[in-house]
Coordinates of C-alpha atoms in Angstrom, one line a residue:
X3 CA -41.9 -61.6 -41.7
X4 CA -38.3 -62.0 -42.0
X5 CA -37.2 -58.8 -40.1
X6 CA -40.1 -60.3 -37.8
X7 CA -38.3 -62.7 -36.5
X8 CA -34.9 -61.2 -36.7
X9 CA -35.1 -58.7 -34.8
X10 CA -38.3 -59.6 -32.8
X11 CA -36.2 -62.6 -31.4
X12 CA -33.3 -60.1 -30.5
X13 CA -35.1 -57.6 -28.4
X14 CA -37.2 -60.5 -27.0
X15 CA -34.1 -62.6 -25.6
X16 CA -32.6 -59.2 -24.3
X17 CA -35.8 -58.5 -22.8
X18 CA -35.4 -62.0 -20.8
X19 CA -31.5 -60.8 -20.0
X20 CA -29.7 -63.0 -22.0
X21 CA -26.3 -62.0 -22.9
X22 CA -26.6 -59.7 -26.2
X23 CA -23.7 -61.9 -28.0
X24 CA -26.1 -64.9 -27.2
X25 CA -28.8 -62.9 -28.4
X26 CA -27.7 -62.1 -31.3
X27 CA -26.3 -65.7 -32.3
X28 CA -29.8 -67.2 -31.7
X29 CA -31.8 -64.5 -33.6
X30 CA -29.6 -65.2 -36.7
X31 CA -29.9 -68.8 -36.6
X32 CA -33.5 -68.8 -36.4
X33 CA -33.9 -66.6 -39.2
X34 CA -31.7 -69.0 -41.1
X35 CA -34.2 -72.1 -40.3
X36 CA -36.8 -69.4 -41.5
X37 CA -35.3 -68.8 -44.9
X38 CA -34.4 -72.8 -45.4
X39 CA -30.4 -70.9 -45.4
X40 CA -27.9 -73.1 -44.8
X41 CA -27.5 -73.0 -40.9
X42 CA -23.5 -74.6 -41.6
X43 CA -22.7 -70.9 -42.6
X44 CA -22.8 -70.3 -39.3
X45 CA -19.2 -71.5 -38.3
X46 CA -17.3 -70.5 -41.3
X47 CA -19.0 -66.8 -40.5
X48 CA -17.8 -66.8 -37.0
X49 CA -14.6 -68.2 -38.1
X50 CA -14.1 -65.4 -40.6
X51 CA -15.3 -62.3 -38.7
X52 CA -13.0 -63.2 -35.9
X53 CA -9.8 -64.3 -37.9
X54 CA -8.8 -60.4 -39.6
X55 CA -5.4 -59.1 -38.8
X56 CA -6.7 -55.9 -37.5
X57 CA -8.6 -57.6 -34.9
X58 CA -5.5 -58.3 -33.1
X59 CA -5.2 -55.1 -31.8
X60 CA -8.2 -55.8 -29.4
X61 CA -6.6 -58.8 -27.4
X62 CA -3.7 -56.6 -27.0
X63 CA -5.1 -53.3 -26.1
X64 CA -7.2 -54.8 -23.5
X65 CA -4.0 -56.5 -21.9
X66 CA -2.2 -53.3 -21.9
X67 CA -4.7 -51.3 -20.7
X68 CA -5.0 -53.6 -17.9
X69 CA -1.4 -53.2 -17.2
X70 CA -1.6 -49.8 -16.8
X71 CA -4.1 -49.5 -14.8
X72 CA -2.7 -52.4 -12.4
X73 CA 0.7 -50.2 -12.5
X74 CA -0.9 -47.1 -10.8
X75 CA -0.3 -44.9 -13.4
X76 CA -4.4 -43.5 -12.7
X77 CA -3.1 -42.0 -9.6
X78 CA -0.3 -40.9 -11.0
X79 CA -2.3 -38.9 -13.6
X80 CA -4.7 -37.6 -11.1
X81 CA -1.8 -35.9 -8.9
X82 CA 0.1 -34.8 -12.5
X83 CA -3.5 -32.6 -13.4
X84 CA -4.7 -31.5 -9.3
X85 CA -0.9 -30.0 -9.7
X86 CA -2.2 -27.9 -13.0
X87 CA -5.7 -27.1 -12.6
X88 CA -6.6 -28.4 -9.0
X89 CA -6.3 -24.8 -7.5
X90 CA -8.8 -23.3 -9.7
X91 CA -12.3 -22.9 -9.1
X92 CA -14.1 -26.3 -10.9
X93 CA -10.7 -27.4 -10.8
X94 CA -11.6 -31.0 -9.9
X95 CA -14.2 -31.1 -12.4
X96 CA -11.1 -30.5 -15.1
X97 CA -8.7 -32.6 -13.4
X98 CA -11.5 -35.7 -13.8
X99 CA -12.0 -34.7 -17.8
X100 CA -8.7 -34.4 -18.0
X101 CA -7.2 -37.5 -16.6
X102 CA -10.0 -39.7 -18.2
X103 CA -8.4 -37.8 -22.1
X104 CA -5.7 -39.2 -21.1
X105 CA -6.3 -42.8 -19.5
X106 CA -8.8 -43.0 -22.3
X107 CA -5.5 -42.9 -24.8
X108 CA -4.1 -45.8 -22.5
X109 CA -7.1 -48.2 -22.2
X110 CA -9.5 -47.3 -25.2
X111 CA -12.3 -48.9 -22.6
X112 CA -15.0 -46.5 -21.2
X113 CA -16.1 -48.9 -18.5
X114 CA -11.9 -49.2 -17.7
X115 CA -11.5 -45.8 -17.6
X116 CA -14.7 -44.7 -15.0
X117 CA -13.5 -48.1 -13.1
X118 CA -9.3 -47.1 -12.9
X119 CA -10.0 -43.6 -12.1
X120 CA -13.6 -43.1 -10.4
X121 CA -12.8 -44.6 -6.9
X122 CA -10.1 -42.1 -6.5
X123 CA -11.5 -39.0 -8.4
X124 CA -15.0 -38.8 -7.3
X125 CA -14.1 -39.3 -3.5
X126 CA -11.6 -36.0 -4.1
X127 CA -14.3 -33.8 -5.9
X128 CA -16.7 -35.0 -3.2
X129 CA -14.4 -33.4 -0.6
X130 CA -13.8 -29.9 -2.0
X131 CA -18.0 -29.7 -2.4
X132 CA -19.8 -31.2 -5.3
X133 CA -22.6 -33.4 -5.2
X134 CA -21.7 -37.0 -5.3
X135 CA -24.4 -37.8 -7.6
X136 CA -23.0 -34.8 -10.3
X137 CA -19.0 -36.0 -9.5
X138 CA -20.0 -39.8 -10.3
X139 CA -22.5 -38.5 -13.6
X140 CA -19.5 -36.5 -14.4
X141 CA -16.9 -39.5 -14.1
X142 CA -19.0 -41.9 -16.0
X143 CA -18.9 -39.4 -18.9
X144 CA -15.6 -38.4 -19.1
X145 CA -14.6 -41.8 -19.0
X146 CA -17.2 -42.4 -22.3
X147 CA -14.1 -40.5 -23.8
X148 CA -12.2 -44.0 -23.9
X149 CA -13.8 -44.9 -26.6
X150 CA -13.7 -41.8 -29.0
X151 CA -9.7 -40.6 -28.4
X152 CA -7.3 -43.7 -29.1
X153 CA -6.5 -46.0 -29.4
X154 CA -10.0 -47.1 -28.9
X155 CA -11.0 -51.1 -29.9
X156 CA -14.9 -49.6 -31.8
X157 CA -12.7 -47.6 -34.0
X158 CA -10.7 -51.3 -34.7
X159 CA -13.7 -52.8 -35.4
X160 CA -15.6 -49.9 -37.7
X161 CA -12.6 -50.4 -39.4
X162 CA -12.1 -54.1 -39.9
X163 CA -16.2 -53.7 -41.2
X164 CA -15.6 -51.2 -43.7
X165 CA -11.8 -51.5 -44.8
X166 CA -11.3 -48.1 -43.3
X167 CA -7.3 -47.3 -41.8
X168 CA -7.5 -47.5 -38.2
X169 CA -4.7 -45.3 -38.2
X170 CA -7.0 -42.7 -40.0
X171 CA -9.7 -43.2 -37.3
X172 CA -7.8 -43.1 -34.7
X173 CA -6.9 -39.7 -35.8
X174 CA -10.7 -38.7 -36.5
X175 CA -11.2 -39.0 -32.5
X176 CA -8.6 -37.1 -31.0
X177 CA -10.4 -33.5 -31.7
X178 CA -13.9 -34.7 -30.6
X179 CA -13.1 -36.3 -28.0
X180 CA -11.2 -33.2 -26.5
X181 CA -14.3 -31.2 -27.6
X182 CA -16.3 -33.3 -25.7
X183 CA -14.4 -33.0 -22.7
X184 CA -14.3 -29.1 -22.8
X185 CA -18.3 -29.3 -23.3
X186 CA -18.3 -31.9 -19.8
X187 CA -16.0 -29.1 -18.3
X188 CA -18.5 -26.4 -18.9
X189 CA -21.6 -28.7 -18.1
X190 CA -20.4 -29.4 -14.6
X191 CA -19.2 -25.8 -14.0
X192 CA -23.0 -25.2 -14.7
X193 CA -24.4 -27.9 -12.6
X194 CA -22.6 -26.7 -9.6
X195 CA -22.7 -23.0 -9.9
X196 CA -24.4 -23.0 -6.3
X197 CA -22.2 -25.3 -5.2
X198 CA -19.8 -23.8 -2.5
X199 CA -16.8 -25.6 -3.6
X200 CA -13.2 -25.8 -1.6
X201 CA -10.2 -24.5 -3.3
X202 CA -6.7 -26.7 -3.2
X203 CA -3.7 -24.7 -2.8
X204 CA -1.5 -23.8 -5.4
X205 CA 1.0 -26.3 -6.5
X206 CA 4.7 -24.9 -6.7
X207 CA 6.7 -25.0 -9.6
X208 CA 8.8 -28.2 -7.4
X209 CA 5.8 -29.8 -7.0
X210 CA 4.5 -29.8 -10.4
X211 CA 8.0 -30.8 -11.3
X212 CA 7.8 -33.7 -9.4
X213 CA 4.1 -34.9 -10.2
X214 CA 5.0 -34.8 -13.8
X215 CA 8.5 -36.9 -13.5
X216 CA 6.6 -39.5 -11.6
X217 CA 3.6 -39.7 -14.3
X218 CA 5.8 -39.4 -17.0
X219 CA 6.3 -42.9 -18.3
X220 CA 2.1 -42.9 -18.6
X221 CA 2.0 -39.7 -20.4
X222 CA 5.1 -41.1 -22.1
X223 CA 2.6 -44.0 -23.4
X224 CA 0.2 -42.6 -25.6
X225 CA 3.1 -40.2 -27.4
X226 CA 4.9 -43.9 -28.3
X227 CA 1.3 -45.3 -29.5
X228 CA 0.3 -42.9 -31.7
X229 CA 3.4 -41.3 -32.8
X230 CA 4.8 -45.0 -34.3
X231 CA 1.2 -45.3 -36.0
X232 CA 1.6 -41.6 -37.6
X233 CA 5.2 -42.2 -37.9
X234 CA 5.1 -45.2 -40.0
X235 CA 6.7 -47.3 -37.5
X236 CA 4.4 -49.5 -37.1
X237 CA 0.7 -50.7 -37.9
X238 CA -2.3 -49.7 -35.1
X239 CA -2.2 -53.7 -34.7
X240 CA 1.3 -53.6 -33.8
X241 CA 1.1 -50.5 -31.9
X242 CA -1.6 -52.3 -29.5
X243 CA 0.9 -55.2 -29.0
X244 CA 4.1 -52.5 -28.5
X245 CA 1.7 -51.2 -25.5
X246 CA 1.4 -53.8 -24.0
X247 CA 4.8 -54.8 -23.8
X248 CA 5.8 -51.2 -22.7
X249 CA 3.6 -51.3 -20.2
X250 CA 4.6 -54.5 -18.7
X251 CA 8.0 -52.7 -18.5
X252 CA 6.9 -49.8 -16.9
X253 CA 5.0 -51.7 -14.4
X254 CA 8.1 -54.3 -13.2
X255 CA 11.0 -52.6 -14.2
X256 CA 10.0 -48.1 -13.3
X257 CA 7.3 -48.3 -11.0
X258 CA 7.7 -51.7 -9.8
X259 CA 3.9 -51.9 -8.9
X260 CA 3.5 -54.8 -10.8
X261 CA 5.2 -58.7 -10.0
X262 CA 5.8 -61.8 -11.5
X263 CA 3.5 -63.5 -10.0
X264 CA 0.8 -60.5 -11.0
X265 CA 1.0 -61.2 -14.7
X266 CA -0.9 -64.6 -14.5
X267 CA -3.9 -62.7 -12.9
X268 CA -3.6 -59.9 -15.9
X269 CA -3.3 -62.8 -18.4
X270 CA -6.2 -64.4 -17.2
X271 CA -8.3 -61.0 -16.9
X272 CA -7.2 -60.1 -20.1
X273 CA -8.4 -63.3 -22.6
X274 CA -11.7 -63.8 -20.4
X275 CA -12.2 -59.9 -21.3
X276 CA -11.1 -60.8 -25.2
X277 CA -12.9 -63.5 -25.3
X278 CA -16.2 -61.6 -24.4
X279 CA -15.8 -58.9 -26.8
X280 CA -15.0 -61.6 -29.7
X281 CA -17.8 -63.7 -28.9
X282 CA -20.0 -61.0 -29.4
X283 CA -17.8 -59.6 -32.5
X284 CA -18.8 -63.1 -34.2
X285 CA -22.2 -63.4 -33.8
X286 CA -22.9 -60.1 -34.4
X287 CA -21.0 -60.3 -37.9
X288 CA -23.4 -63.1 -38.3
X289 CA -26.2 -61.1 -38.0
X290 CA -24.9 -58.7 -40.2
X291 CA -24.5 -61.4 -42.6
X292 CA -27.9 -62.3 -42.2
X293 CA -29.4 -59.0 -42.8
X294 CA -27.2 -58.8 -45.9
X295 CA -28.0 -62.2 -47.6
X296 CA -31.9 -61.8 -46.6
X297 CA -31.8 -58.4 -48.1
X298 CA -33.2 -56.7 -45.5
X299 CA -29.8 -54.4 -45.2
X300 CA -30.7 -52.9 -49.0
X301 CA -34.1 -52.5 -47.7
X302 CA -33.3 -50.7 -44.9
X303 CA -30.7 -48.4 -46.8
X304 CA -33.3 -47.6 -49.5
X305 CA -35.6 -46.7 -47.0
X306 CA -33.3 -44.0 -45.8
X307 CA -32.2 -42.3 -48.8
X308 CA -36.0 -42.4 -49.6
X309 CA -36.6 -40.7 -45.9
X310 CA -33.9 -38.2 -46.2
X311 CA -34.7 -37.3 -49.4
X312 CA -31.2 -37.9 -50.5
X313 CA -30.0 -34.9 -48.5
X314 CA -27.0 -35.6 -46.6
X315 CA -27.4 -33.1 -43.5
X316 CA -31.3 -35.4 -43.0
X317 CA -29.4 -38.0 -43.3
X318 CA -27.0 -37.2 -40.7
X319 CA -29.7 -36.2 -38.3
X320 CA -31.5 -38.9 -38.9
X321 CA -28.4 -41.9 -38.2
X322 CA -27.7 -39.5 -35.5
X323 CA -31.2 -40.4 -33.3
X324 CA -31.1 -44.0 -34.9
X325 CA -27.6 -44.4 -33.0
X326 CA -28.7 -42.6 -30.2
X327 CA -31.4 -44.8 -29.5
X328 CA -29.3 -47.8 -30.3
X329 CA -26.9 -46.7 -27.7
X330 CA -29.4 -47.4 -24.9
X331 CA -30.0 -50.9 -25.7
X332 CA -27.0 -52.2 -27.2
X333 CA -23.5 -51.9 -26.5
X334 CA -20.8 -50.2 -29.0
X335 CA -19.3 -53.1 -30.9
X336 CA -23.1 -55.2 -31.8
X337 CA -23.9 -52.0 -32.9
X338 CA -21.5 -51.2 -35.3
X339 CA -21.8 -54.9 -36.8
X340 CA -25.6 -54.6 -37.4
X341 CA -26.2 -51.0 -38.3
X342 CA -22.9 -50.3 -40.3
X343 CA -24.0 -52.5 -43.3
X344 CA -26.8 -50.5 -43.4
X345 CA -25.5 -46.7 -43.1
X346 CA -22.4 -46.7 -44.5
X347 CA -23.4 -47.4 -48.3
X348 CA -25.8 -44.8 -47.7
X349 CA -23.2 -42.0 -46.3
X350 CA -21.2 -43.0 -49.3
X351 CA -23.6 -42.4 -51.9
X352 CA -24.3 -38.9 -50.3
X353 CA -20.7 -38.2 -50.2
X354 CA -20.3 -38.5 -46.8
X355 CA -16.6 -39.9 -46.0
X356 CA -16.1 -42.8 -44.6
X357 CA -13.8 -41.9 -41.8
X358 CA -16.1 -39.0 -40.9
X359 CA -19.1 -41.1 -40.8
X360 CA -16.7 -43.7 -38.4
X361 CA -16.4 -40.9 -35.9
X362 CA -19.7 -39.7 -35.8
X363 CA -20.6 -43.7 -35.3
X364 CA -18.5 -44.1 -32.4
X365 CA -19.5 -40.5 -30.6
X366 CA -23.1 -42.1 -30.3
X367 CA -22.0 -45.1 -29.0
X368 CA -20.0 -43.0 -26.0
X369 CA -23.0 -41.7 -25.3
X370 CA -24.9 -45.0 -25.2
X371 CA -21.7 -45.9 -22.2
X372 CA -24.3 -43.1 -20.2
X373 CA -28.0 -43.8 -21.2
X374 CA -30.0 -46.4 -19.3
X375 CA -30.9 -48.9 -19.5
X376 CA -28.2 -50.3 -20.8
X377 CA -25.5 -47.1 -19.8
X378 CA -22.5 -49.5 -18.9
X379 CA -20.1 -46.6 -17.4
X380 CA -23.6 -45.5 -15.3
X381 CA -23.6 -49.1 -13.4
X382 CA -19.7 -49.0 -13.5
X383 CA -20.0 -44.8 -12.1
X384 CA -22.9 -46.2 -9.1
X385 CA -21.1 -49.5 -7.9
X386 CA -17.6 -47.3 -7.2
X387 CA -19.9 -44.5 -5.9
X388 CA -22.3 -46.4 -3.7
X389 CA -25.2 -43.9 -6.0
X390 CA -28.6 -45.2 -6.8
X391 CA -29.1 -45.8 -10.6
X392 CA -32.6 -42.8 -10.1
X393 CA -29.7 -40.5 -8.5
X394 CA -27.1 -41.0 -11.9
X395 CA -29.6 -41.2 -14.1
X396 CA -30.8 -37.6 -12.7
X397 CA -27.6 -36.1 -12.6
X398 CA -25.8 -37.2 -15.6
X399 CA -28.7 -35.4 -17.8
X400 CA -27.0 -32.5 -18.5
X401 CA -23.7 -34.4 -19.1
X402 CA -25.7 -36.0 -21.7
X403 CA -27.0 -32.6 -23.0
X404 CA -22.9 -31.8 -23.5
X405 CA -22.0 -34.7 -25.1
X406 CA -24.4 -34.2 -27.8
X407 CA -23.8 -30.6 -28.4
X408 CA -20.8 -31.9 -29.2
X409 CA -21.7 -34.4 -31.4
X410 CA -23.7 -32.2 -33.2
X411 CA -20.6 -30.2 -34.1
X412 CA -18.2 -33.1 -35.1
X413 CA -21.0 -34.2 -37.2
X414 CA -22.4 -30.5 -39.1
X415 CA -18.3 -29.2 -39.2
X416 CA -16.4 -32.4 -40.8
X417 CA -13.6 -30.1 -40.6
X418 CA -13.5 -31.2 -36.7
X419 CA -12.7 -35.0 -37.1
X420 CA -11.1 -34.8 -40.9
X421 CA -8.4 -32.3 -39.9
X422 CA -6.2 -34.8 -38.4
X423 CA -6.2 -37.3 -40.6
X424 CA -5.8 -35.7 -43.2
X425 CA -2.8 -33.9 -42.0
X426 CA -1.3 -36.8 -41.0
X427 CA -2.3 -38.5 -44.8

């Protein structure tokens, strides 16, 4: 009866569109009146789910990716790539996967990245001959990357939830989400093998000179983030305040695209995006609390090691469609509150690593940026594009298809997301 009206109250209120950090908050708190809990737990939770050091890092990675993108580095990007690859044939399709790796290790937002780089990118792939429908399916997944090479905020928050490093994380992402991108590459150079597509002409070695000197304080960007985390300079919370500040620099003092009188409006964007993402990072620690302290977690755990049999590859294919089908309803960070309590004591007791199990976590969520109904970067990917949500939701199948190939690898050869971090210790 309790998981009743736990989660019967959730889906019920999303079903009447209200806000899933709402949604969540109210479910809890009914299930607390349920089970006679004491319903005053519910601000000291909040307080404590939303007061961790780590967390800091989101406030501050939102602001500078925001910066950025107000700074014009996306275009930037976009000419440095079309300089590289543009002449080749599905050259466009690598400049868009390419760019987005990139911008994705500026913003660490998928929605930022399809909505900083998709008005200009799926206009230019439009013109050399691909289908609008494909180029804005194609945008809307490559800019799922955000979230999977860092520094990404559902890394931050996986790790604040399991006392994971960031740092190592961070690391975990940086070879799947360039394996995801190749497999979008080779998805759209299928999709449009009919397609007669235009080819650009061939940058000079001047030219590509150029491009990169003018992009090179944004490429310069991710270098300073993730070499002072690797470096031991300073702490993935400090890293996400250093960006900021280094792009504020690079905004008013290099490329001047930013003023004074600018920074109020990023300010202002910047907490009412924070204080979104925290509201919902609250309530739905509260309802992890409340699957915890109703033991409804343990009963869910022992349900899966009784499912897979206690066999680690069942288990992985079985969180993998759980998370999957998660994706399509919830968005990344509610997700990781209510379902990590549940998996990751699980994964550990198979011997599954932590870290590894963190990567594979965040993977499914990228996906969920693309699967309706609740594909964020789809409604980002149609409003920039002017493309019916039946149109995307056609096209961006076999983008879909990709991404999961690749998820499939990261999560059957560990090897591809513990490499990294465990070179860099």
């Amino acid at each position: 009866m309790v998981a009743l009206i736990l989660f019967g109250s959730f889906f019920v209120l999303l079903l009447l569109n209200v806000p899933i950090g709402l949604s969540l908050g109210v479910s809890s708190i009914l299930t607390l009146l349920y089970e006679n809990l004491p319903v005053s737990m519910v601000s000291s939770n909040l307080y404590s789910s939303t007061s961790k050091f780590v967390l800091l890092a989101i406030p501050f990675f939102i602001l500078g990716g925001n910066i950025m993108e107000k700074s014009g580095i996306s275009q930037r990007l976009i000419d440095f790539c079309r300089t590289l690859v543009g002449h080749k044939k599905s050259g466009m399709a690598m400049v868009c996967v390419i760019v987005a790796c990139f911008f994705a290790a500026i913003s660490g937002s998928g929605p930022a990245t399809v909505a900083a780089l998709g008005m200009i990118i799926i206009p230019a792939m439009t013109r050399v001959g691909y289908n609008k429908a494909s180029s804005t399916a194609l945008m809307s997944t490559a800019g799922a990357i955000g979230i999977i090479i860092p520094p990404s905020i559902t890394f931050v928050i996986y790790g604040s939830i399991t006392g994971n490093s960031v740092g190592s994380l961070f690391a975990s992402g940086i070879v799947p989400g360039i394996l995801m991108g190749v497999m979008l590459v080779i998805a759209m150079v299928w999709v449009s093998r009919k397609e007669e597509l235009k080819l650009l002409p061939k940058a000079t070695g001047k030219e590509k000179w150029a491009a990169f000197k003018d992009a090179f304080w944004g490429l310069l960007m991710p270098v300073i983030i993730l070499g002072g985390i690797y470096g031991g300079i300073f702490t993935p919370t400090e890293a996400a305040a250093v960006s900021a500040v280094y792009g504020l620099i690079v905004g008013l003092f290099i490329y001047k695209s930013i003023t004074l009188k600018d920074i109020k409006r990023l300010l202002a964007d910047s907490v009412s995006q924070t204080a979104v993402v925290m509201f919902i990072v609250g309530t739905a620690s509260l309802f992890a609390w409340v699957l915890t302290v109703t033991g409804l977690a343990a009963s869910a755990s022992n349900m899966l090691i009784q499912v897979s049999g206690g066999n680690k590859y069942i288990f992985l294919l079985i969180i993998n469609v759980i998370l999957l089908i998660a994706g399509c309803f919830i968005d990344a960070n509610s997700a990781s509150y209510i379902l990590v309590p549940i998996l990751y004591p699980v994964a550990i007791s198979l011997g599954i690593d932590g870290v590894h199990l963190g990567c594979i976590m965040v993977m499914n969520m990228a996906i969920g940026l693309i699967t309706p109904p609740v594909g964020v970067n789809l409604y980002v990917g149609c409003g920039i594009a002017n493309v019916s949500l039946k149109e995307i939701s056609k096209a961006v199948l076999p983008f879909v298809a990709a991404s999961i190939i690749a998820l499939l690898l990261t999560t059957y050869i560990p090897v591809l997301s513990m490499f990294l971090p465990k070179l860099l210790g």
